[in-house]
């Protein structure tokens, strides 16, 4: 089984994202809009329980973080992905770093770019069209995130919450 660690934004941000994801994100039905903190890692039932215990320890010393979402971005030419750009304070980057150690599956594969995916699995032409449209859209979200979620993947490919953790450091 695979697990991942995410933060879910507010309903307002999720509703905005889903307006695009419904049409342009091939993973729309598998997981709600989210900020990935730790990407997929393979484990078993015992490993998942160990990860939950470690995550509880990490979140005892982790602060809530503030995010603002001022615009869209894209990973082109590497991937045909359009996303909401997430600007965050240092607490998010500290948390991401704490989740990329050996106990959680090892170091990160890429430099961390906090984001919420709007479109993926699209053609280059679709990317240009959608991205051009979204760049003209006024985007301005701002909020505090005080909990994260350990997810695991079901056999049908969808993700579900295993446990939720409050970021406890004042």
Tab-separated table of C-alpha atoms in Angstrom:
chain	number	residue	atom	x	y	z
A	1	UNK	CA	0.000	0.000	0.000
A	2	UNK	CA	1.072	3.598	-0.527
A	3	UNK	CA	0.827	6.472	1.898
A	4	UNK	CA	1.237	10.231	1.576
A	5	UNK	CA	0.993	13.262	3.842
A	6	UNK	CA	-1.014	16.320	2.823
A	7	UNK	CA	-2.661	19.500	4.057
A	8	UNK	CA	-6.155	20.284	2.866
A	9	UNK	CA	-6.973	23.941	2.205
A	10	UNK	CA	-10.287	25.557	3.138
A	11	UNK	CA	-13.554	24.668	1.428
A	12	UNK	CA	-13.375	27.973	-0.471
A	13	UNK	CA	-10.016	27.049	-2.026
A	14	UNK	CA	-11.147	23.472	-2.682
A	15	UNK	CA	-14.307	24.692	-4.440
A	16	UNK	CA	-12.250	27.019	-6.646
A	17	UNK	CA	-9.745	24.277	-7.478
A	18	UNK	CA	-12.443	21.688	-8.144
A	19	UNK	CA	-14.058	24.004	-10.671
A	20	UNK	CA	-10.992	23.338	-12.858
A	21	UNK	CA	-9.995	19.900	-11.602
A	22	UNK	CA	-13.369	18.440	-12.542
A	23	UNK	CA	-12.549	19.072	-16.204
A	24	UNK	CA	-8.765	19.071	-16.342
A	25	UNK	CA	-7.312	16.861	-13.594
A	26	UNK	CA	-7.083	13.149	-14.301
A	27	UNK	CA	-6.886	12.540	-10.502
A	28	UNK	CA	-10.015	14.552	-9.659
A	29	UNK	CA	-12.028	11.563	-8.394
A	30	UNK	CA	-9.116	10.071	-6.442
A	31	UNK	CA	-8.241	12.852	-3.981
A	32	UNK	CA	-9.550	16.300	-2.963
A	33	UNK	CA	-7.467	19.430	-3.656
A	34	UNK	CA	-4.443	19.387	-1.363
A	35	UNK	CA	-0.901	20.572	-0.673
A	36	UNK	CA	1.434	17.582	-0.754
A	37	UNK	CA	3.866	17.497	2.156
A	38	UNK	CA	5.225	14.002	1.534
A	39	UNK	CA	4.608	12.227	-1.753
A	40	UNK	CA	3.763	8.559	-2.181
A	41	UNK	CA	5.763	6.004	-0.198
A	42	UNK	CA	5.250	2.244	-0.317
A	43	UNK	CA	4.575	0.503	3.019
A	44	UNK	CA	2.443	-2.154	4.689
A	45	UNK	CA	-0.142	-2.030	7.512
A	46	UNK	CA	2.529	-2.201	10.236
A	47	UNK	CA	4.616	0.457	8.479
A	48	UNK	CA	1.606	2.757	8.240
A	49	UNK	CA	1.066	2.531	12.004
A	50	UNK	CA	4.768	3.325	12.578
A	51	UNK	CA	4.515	6.333	10.261
A	52	UNK	CA	1.450	7.549	12.208
A	53	UNK	CA	3.391	7.298	15.486
A	54	UNK	CA	6.373	9.183	14.025
A	55	UNK	CA	4.075	11.782	12.518
A	56	UNK	CA	2.471	12.402	15.908
A	57	UNK	CA	5.960	13.158	17.299
A	58	UNK	CA	6.755	15.496	14.404
A	59	UNK	CA	3.485	17.423	14.725
A	60	UNK	CA	4.014	17.966	18.473
A	61	UNK	CA	6.922	20.228	17.480
A	62	UNK	CA	5.460	21.698	14.290
A	63	UNK	CA	3.768	25.078	13.988
A	64	UNK	CA	0.598	25.910	12.087
A	65	UNK	CA	1.512	27.682	8.868
A	66	UNK	CA	0.060	30.548	6.908
A	67	UNK	CA	-0.472	30.234	3.172
A	68	UNK	CA	-1.427	32.720	0.518
A	69	UNK	CA	-2.373	31.794	-3.019
A	70	UNK	CA	-1.726	34.753	-5.330
A	71	UNK	CA	-1.615	33.164	-8.796
A	72	UNK	CA	-1.297	30.080	-10.967
A	73	UNK	CA	1.873	28.401	-12.177
A	74	UNK	CA	2.921	25.540	-14.404
A	75	UNK	CA	5.602	22.856	-14.399
A	76	UNK	CA	5.976	23.049	-18.176
A	77	UNK	CA	8.125	21.957	-20.009
A	78	UNK	CA	8.835	19.157	-17.510
A	79	UNK	CA	5.161	18.257	-16.912
A	80	UNK	CA	1.874	19.486	-18.348
A	81	UNK	CA	0.589	20.541	-14.944
A	82	UNK	CA	-1.147	23.768	-13.925
A	83	UNK	CA	-1.346	24.620	-10.235
A	84	UNK	CA	-2.289	27.251	-7.698
A	85	UNK	CA	0.973	28.697	-6.387
A	86	UNK	CA	1.157	28.437	-2.594
A	87	UNK	CA	3.286	31.031	-0.820
A	88	UNK	CA	3.894	29.963	2.756
A	89	UNK	CA	5.861	30.910	5.820
A	90	UNK	CA	8.909	28.989	7.000
A	91	UNK	CA	6.830	26.579	9.123
A	92	UNK	CA	5.584	24.782	5.986
A	93	UNK	CA	9.118	24.330	4.654
A	94	UNK	CA	10.321	23.122	8.063
A	95	UNK	CA	7.510	20.567	8.164
A	96	UNK	CA	8.252	19.397	4.622
A	97	UNK	CA	11.920	18.980	5.519
A	98	UNK	CA	11.032	16.975	8.663
A	99	UNK	CA	8.982	14.580	6.506
A	100	UNK	CA	11.812	13.877	4.060
A	101	UNK	CA	14.082	11.865	6.329
A	102	UNK	CA	14.757	8.138	6.253
A	103	UNK	CA	11.949	7.312	8.719
A	104	UNK	CA	9.397	8.707	6.241
A	105	UNK	CA	10.874	7.205	3.089
A	106	UNK	CA	14.035	9.221	2.483
A	107	UNK	CA	14.977	12.539	0.918
A	108	UNK	CA	12.861	14.457	-1.562
A	109	UNK	CA	13.244	13.691	-5.241
A	110	UNK	CA	12.671	17.324	-6.306
A	111	UNK	CA	12.977	20.768	-4.772
A	112	UNK	CA	9.778	21.472	-2.828
A	113	UNK	CA	7.258	23.684	-4.622
A	114	UNK	CA	4.101	23.969	-2.510
A	115	UNK	CA	1.079	23.987	-4.804
A	116	UNK	CA	-2.471	22.773	-5.384
A	117	UNK	CA	-2.889	20.995	-8.714
A	118	UNK	CA	-5.621	22.303	-11.016
A	119	UNK	CA	-4.844	20.404	-14.219
A	120	UNK	CA	-2.730	17.363	-15.110
A	121	UNK	CA	-2.829	14.689	-17.774
A	122	UNK	CA	-3.519	17.371	-20.397
A	123	UNK	CA	-1.959	18.075	-23.790
A	124	UNK	CA	0.478	20.921	-24.435
A	125	UNK	CA	-2.229	22.801	-26.377
A	126	UNK	CA	-4.724	22.387	-23.524
A	127	UNK	CA	-2.074	23.603	-21.079
A	128	UNK	CA	-1.463	26.787	-23.090
A	129	UNK	CA	-5.190	27.474	-23.432
A	130	UNK	CA	-6.123	26.829	-19.778
A	131	UNK	CA	-3.023	28.527	-18.367
A	132	UNK	CA	-3.607	31.611	-20.507
A	133	UNK	CA	-7.176	31.822	-19.253
A	134	UNK	CA	-6.223	31.286	-15.595
A	135	UNK	CA	-3.435	33.889	-15.665
A	136	UNK	CA	-6.099	36.524	-16.280
A	137	UNK	CA	-8.223	35.306	-13.343
A	138	UNK	CA	-8.034	37.266	-10.090
A	139	UNK	CA	-6.778	34.845	-7.408
A	140	UNK	CA	-6.243	35.887	-3.813
A	141	UNK	CA	-6.659	33.319	-1.043
A	142	UNK	CA	-5.066	33.520	2.390
A	143	UNK	CA	-5.476	31.183	5.366
A	144	UNK	CA	-3.931	29.367	8.310
A	145	UNK	CA	-3.420	25.592	8.198
A	146	UNK	CA	-3.233	23.917	11.589
A	147	UNK	CA	-3.537	20.206	10.752
A	148	UNK	CA	-2.155	17.675	8.318
A	149	UNK	CA	-3.400	14.292	7.178
A	150	UNK	CA	-1.827	10.884	6.706
A	151	UNK	CA	-3.510	9.262	3.703
A	152	UNK	CA	-3.313	5.804	2.227
A	153	UNK	CA	-4.270	4.609	-1.225
A	154	UNK	CA	-7.148	2.186	-1.700
A	155	UNK	CA	-7.122	-0.596	-4.290
A	156	UNK	CA	-9.249	1.493	-6.674
A	157	UNK	CA	-6.556	4.225	-6.713
A	158	UNK	CA	-8.394	6.729	-4.525
A	159	UNK	CA	-6.875	8.136	-1.331
A	160	UNK	CA	-8.482	8.190	2.103
A	161	UNK	CA	-7.503	9.701	5.459
A	162	UNK	CA	-5.844	7.284	7.870
A	163	UNK	CA	-5.306	9.868	10.618
A	164	UNK	CA	-5.378	13.648	11.106
A	165	UNK	CA	-2.729	15.465	13.151
A	166	UNK	CA	-2.969	18.918	14.698
A	167	UNK	CA	0.179	21.035	14.438
A	168	UNK	CA	0.722	21.608	18.150
A	169	UNK	CA	3.624	23.978	18.673
A	170	UNK	CA	2.438	27.451	19.735
